[in-house]
Coordinates of C-alpha atoms in Angstrom, one line a residue:
X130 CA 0.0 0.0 0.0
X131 CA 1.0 3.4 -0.8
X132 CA 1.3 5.8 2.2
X133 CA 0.0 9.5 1.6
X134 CA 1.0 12.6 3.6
X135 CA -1.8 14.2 5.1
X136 CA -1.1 17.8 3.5
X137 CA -1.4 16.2 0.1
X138 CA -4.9 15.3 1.1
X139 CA -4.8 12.6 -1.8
X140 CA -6.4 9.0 -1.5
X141 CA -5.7 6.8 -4.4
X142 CA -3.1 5.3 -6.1
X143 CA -3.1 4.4 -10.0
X144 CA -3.7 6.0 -12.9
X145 CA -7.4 5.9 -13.4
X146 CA -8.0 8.9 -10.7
X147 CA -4.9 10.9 -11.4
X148 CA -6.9 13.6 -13.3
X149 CA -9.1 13.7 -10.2
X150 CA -6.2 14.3 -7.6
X151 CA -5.7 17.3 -9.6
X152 CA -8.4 18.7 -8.4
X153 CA -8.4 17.5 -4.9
X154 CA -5.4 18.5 -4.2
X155 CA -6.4 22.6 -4.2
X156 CA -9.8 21.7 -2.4
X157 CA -8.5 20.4 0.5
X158 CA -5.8 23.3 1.0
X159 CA -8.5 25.8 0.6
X160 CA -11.0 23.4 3.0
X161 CA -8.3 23.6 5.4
X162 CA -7.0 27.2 5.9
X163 CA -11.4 28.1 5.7
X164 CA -11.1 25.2 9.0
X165 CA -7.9 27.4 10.6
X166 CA -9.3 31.1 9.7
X167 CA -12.4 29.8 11.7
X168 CA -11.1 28.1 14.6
X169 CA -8.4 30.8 14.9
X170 CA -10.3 33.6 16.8
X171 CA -13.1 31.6 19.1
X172 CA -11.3 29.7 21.9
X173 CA -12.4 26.1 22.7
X174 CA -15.6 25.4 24.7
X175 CA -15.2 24.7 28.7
X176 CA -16.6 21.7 28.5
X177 CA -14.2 20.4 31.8
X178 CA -16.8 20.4 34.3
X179 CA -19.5 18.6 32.3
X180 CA -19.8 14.8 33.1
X181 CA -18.8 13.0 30.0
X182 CA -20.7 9.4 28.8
X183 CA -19.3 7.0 26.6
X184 CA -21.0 5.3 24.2
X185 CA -20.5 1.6 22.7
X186 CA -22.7 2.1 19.1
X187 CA -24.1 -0.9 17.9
X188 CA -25.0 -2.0 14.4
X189 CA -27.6 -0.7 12.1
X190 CA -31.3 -1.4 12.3
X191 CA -30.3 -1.2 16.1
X192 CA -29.6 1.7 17.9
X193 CA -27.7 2.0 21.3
X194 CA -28.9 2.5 24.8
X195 CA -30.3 6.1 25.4
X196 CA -32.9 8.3 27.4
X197 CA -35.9 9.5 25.2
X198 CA -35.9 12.2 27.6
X199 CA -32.4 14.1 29.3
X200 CA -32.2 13.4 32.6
X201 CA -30.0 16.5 33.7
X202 CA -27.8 18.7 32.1
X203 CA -26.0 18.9 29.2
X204 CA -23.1 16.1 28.8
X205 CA -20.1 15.0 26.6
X206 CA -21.1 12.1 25.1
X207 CA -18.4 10.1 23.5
X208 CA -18.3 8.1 20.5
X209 CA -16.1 6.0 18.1
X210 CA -15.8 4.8 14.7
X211 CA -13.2 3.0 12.3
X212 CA -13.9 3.4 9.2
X213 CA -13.5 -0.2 7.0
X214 CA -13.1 -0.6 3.7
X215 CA -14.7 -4.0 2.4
X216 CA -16.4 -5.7 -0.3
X217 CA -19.9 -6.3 0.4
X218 CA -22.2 -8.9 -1.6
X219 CA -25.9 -6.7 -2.7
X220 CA -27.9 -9.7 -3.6
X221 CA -27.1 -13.4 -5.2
X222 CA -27.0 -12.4 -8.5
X223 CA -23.5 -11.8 -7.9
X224 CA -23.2 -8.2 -7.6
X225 CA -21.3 -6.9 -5.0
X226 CA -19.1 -3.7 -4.6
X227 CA -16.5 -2.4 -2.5
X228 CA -18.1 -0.3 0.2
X229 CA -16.7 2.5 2.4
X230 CA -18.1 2.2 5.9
X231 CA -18.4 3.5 9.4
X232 CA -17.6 0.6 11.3
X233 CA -18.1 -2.1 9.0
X234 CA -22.0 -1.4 8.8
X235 CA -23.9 0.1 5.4
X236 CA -25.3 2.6 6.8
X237 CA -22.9 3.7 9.7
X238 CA -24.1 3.5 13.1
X239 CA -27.0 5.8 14.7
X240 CA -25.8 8.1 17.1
X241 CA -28.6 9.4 19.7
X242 CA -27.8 12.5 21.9
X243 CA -30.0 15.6 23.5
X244 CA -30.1 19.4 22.7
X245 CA -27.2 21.2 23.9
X246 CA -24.8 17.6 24.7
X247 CA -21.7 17.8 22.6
X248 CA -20.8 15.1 21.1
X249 CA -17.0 14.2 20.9
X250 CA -16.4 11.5 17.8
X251 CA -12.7 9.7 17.9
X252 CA -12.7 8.5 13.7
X253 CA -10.2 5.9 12.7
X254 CA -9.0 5.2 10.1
X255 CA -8.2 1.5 9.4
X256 CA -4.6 0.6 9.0
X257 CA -5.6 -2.0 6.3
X258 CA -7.6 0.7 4.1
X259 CA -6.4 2.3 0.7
X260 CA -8.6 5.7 0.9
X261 CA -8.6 9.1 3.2
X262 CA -11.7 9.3 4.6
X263 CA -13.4 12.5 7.3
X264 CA -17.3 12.7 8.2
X265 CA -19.3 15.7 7.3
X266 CA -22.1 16.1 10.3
X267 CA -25.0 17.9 9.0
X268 CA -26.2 18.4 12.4
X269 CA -22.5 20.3 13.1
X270 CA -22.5 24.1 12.6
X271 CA -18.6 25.1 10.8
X272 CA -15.6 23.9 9.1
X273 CA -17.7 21.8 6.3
X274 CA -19.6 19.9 9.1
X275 CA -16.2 18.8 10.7
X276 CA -15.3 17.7 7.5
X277 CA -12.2 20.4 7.0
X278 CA -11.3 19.0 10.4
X279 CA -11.2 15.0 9.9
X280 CA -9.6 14.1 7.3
X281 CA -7.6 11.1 8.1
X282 CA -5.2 8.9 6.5
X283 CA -4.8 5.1 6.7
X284 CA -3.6 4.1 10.4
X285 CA -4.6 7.9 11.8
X286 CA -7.0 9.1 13.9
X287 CA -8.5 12.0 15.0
X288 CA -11.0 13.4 17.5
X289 CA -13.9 16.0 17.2
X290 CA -16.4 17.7 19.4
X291 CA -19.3 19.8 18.2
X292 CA -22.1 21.2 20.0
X293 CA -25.8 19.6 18.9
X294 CA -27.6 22.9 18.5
X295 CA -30.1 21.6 16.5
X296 CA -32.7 19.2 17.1
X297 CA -33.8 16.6 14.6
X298 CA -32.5 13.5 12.6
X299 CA -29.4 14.5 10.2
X300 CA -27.2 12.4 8.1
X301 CA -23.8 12.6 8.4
X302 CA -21.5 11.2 5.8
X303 CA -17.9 11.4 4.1
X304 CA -17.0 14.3 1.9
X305 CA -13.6 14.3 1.1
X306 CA -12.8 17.0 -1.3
X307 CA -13.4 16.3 -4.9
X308 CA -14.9 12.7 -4.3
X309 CA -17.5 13.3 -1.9
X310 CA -20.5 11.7 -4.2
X311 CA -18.2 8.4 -4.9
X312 CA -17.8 7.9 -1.3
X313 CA -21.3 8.7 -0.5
X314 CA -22.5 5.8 -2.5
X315 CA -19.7 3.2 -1.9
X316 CA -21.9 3.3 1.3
X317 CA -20.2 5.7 3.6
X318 CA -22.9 7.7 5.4
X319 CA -25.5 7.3 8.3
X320 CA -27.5 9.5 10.9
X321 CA -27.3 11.5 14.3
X322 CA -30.7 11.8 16.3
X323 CA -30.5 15.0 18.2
X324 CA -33.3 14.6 20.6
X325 CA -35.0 17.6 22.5
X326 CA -33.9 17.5 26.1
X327 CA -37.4 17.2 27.3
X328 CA -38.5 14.5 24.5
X329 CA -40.6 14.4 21.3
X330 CA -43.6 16.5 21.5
X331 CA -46.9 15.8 18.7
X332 CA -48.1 18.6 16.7
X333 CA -50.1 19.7 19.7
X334 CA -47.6 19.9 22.7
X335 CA -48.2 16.2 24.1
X336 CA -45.8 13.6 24.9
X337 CA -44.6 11.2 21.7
X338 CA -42.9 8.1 23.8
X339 CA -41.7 4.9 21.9
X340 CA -40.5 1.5 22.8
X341 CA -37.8 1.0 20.5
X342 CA -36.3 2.4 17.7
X343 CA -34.9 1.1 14.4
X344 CA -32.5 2.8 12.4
X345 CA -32.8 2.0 8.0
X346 CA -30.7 3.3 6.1
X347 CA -31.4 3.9 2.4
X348 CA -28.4 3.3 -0.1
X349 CA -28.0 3.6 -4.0
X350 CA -25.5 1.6 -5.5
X351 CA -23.5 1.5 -9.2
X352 CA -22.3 -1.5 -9.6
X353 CA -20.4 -1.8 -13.3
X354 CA -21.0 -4.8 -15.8
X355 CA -18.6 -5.8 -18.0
X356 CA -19.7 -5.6 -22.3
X357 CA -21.4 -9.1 -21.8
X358 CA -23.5 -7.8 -19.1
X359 CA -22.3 -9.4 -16.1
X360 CA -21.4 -7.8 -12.7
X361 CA -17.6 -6.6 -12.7
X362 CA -15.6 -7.1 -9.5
X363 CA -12.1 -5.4 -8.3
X364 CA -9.3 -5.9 -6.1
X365 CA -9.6 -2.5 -4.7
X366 CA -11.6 0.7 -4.1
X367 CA -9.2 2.6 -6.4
X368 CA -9.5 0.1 -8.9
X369 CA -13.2 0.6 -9.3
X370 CA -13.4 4.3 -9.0
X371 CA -13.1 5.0 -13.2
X372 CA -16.1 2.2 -13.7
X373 CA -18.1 3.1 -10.7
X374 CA -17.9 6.6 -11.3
X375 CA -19.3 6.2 -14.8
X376 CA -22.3 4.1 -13.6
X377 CA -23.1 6.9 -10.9
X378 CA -23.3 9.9 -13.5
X379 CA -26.0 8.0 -15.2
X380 CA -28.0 8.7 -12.5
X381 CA -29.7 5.4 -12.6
X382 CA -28.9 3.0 -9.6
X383 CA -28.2 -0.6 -10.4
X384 CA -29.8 -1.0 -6.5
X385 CA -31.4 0.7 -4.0
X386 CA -31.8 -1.4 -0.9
X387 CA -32.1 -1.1 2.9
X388 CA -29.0 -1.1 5.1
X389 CA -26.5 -2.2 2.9
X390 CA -27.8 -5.6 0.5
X391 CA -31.0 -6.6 -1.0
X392 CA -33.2 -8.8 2.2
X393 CA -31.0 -7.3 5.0
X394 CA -34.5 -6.3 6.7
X395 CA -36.4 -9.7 5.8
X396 CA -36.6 -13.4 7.0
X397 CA -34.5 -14.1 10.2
X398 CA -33.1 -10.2 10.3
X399 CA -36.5 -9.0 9.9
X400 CA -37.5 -6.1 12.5
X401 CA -39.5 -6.9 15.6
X402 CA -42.5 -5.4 16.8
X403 CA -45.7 -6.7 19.2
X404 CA -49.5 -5.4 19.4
X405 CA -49.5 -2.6 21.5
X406 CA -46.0 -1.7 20.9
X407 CA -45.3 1.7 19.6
X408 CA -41.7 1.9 17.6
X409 CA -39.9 5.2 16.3
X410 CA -38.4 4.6 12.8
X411 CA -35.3 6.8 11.6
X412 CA -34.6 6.6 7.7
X413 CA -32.1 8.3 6.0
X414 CA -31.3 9.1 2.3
X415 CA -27.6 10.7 1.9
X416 CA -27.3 10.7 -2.0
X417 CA -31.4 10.3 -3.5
X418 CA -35.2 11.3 -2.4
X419 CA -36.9 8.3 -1.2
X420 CA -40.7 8.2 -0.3
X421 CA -40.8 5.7 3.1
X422 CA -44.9 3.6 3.4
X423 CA -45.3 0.8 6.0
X424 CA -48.2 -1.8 4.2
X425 CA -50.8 -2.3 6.3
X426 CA -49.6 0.8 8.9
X427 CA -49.5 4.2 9.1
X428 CA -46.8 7.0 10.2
X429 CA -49.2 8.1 13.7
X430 CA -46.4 10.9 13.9
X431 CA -44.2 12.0 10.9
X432 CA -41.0 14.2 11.0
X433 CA -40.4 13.8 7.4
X434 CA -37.7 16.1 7.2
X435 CA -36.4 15.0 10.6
X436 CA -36.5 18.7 12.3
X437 CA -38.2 18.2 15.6
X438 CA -38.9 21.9 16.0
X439 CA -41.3 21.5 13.3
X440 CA -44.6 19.6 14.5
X441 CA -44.8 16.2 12.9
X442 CA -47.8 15.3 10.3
X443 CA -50.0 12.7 11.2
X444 CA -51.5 9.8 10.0
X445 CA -49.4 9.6 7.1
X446 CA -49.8 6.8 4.7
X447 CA -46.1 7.9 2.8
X448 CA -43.8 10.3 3.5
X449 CA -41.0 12.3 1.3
X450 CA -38.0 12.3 2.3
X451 CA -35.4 14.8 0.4
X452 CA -31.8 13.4 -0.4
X453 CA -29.4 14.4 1.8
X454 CA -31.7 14.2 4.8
X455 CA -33.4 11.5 7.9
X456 CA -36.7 11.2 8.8
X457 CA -38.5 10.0 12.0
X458 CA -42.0 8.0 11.9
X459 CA -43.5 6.4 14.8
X460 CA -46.0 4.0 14.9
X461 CA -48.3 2.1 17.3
X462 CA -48.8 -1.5 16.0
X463 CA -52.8 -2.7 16.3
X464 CA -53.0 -6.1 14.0
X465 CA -50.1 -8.5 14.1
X466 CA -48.6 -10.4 10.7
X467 CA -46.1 -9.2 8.4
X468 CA -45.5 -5.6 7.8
X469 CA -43.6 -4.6 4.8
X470 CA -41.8 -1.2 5.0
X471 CA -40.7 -0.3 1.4
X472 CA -39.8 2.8 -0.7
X473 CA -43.0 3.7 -2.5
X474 CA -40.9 4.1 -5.6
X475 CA -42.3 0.4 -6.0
X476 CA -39.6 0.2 -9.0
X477 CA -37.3 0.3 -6.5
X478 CA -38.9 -1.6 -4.1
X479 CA -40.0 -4.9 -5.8
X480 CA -37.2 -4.2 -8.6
X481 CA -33.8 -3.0 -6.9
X482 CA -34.4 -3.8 -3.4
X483 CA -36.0 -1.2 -1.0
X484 CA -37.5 -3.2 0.9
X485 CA -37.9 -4.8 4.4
X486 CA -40.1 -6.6 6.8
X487 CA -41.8 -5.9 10.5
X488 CA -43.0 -9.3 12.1
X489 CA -45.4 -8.4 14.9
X490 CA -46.5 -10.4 17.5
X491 CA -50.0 -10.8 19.2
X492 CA -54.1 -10.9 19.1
X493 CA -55.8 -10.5 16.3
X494 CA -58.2 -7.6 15.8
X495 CA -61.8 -8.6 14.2
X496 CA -63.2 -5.0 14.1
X497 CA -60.4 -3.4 12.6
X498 CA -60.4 -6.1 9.6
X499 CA -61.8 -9.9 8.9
X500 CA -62.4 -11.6 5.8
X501 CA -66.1 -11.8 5.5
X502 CA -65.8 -14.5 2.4
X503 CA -62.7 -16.1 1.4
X504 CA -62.3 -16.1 -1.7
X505 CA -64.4 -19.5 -4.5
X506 CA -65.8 -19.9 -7.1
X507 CA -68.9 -17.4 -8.1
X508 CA -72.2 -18.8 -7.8

């Protein structure tokens, strides 16, 4: 493997990107004297005297231990990543793709903090990988989202702290300069939930509580075939990047799936639920708009846009959720059975993947629906 410098700010080896280190190589000088000429006047937060939590993340649909509402003041809440670099198989067709991820998961872990916490991110980067990689925190106010700030080599790492000003769900993602849509869908992003200090609230000031929450991600992925139309494979991310990168600007994914492979979210890694049980669903789109619908449910309480200072919609049978952004829909389960939560793009639902499952447990309700005739022959 080829070692870079960090002030050349370059990733890949070989010739097939050497016209784009041309122009990443400017980028990330400019990124990083904009990072300097704002850090340079404000001093650092006192965040000494604040009590500081660490906490262990834990792999996509799930989402780690947390308070729906703060108990206390603000804290530092810790967190870290390594970013991996690995091939990942997107169905049994054969296609698979080297991916770019946040700890190993498509998408990278959900992080869940409170209004005015700061959260303080350690990001490695893997020894083993090829690339420089940062994360770009849409939920982070300055320097590119902590992007200018974290751009790390193979075998570095580096540590940031932001304050969570805003409430909501955000996507966070890598950006580095020049390649930021190529990383974004070899798989690299995933979302921060920035919760209110005193909880969610419904469109008319009352209490939204949940049970448990489930984190999808929504990915697009290119995946080159070769002129006899079968799936191409590499040795490396850098060897990909010509093919991949002519796939993307067609603008026409080869899939879109849910958390990283076509059935992630169905048959034995389907989501759980019961009758009775009321579950928050995050999704988040970094790269395309998606539009999220839960057969046979409803969203009872829809942050489409994932800002919770803006009341949720109700009753929702889909939701839109721009690129670039997370949502939040919770839902009280009343019949149990199979639930199939899908992108309403049913193209890319039934066609490229978008697609899971919710198996819920528990009575049978008559007066909410029965089959009054099963279906025979007509008279």
């Amino acid at each position: 493997m080829t070692a870079f410098s960090v002030s050349r700010r370059t990733i890949l080896a070989g010739a097939a990107i050497a016209g784009a280190l041309t122009q990443v190589r400017p980028a990330a000088a400019e990124a990083t004297d904009a990072a300097r000429a704002v850090l340079t006047p404000a001093a650092a937060p006192d965040v000494a005297s604040l009590p500081r939590v660490k906490v262990k993340l834990v792999d996509p649909p799930f989402v780690h231990g947390h308070e729906p509402v703060a108990t206390g003041g603000p804290k530092v809440v810790e967190f870290e990543m390594t970013i991996i670099e690995k091939k990942i198989k997107l169905d049994d067709s054969g296609a698979e793709i080297w991916a770019s991820t946040f700890n190993g998961t498509v998408p990278g872990p959900l992080m869940v903090v409170h209004e005015g916490d700061y959260v303080e991110l350690t990001l490695i980067n893997d020894a083993a990988n090829e690339l420089m990689h940062n994360i770009d925190f849409h939920s982070a106010t300055g320097a590119l989202g902590g992007g200018a700030l974290t751009q790390v080599n193979p075998g570095e790492r580096c540590v940031l702290r932001f304050k969570a000003t805003k409430p909501g769900v955000f996507v966070y993602h890598c950006a580095p300069p020049g390649m930021v849509a190529w990383h974004v869908v070899s798989g690299m992003n995933g979302a921060i939930m920035v919760l209110p200090r005193d909880g969610l609230k419904d469109r008319h000031g009352k209490p939204v509580t949940y049970d448990k929450v489930y984190y999808i991600g929504e990915q697009d992925f290119y995946v080159p075939r070769d002129e006899a139309g079968n799936w191409k494979t590499y040795g490396s991310p850098g060897e990909s990047y010509e093919d991949v990168v002519k796939v993307m600007k067609t603008l026409t994914p080869t899939h879109v799936v849910f958390n990283g492979a076509v059935g992630a979210l169905t048959g034995d890694n389907a989501m759980k639920s019961k009758v009775g049980e009321t579950v928050a669903f995050v999704h988040s789109q970094a790269n395309r708009d998606t539009r999220p619908h839960l057969i046979g449910g409803h969203g009872d309480h829809v942050w489409a846009t994932g800002k919770f200072n803006n009341p949720p919609e109700e009753g929702l049978e889909t939701w839109f959720i721009p690129g670039g952004t997370a949502g939040l829909m919770v839902y009280t389960f009343e019949q149990p059975g199979v639930y199939a939560y899908v992108n309403h793009n049913l193209i890319e639902a039934f066609e490229l993947g978008a697609a899971a499952h919710v198996v819920v447990d528990g009575e049978w309700n008559d007066d909410l629906m029965m089959q009054v005739l099963a279906p025979g022959g007509v008279a």
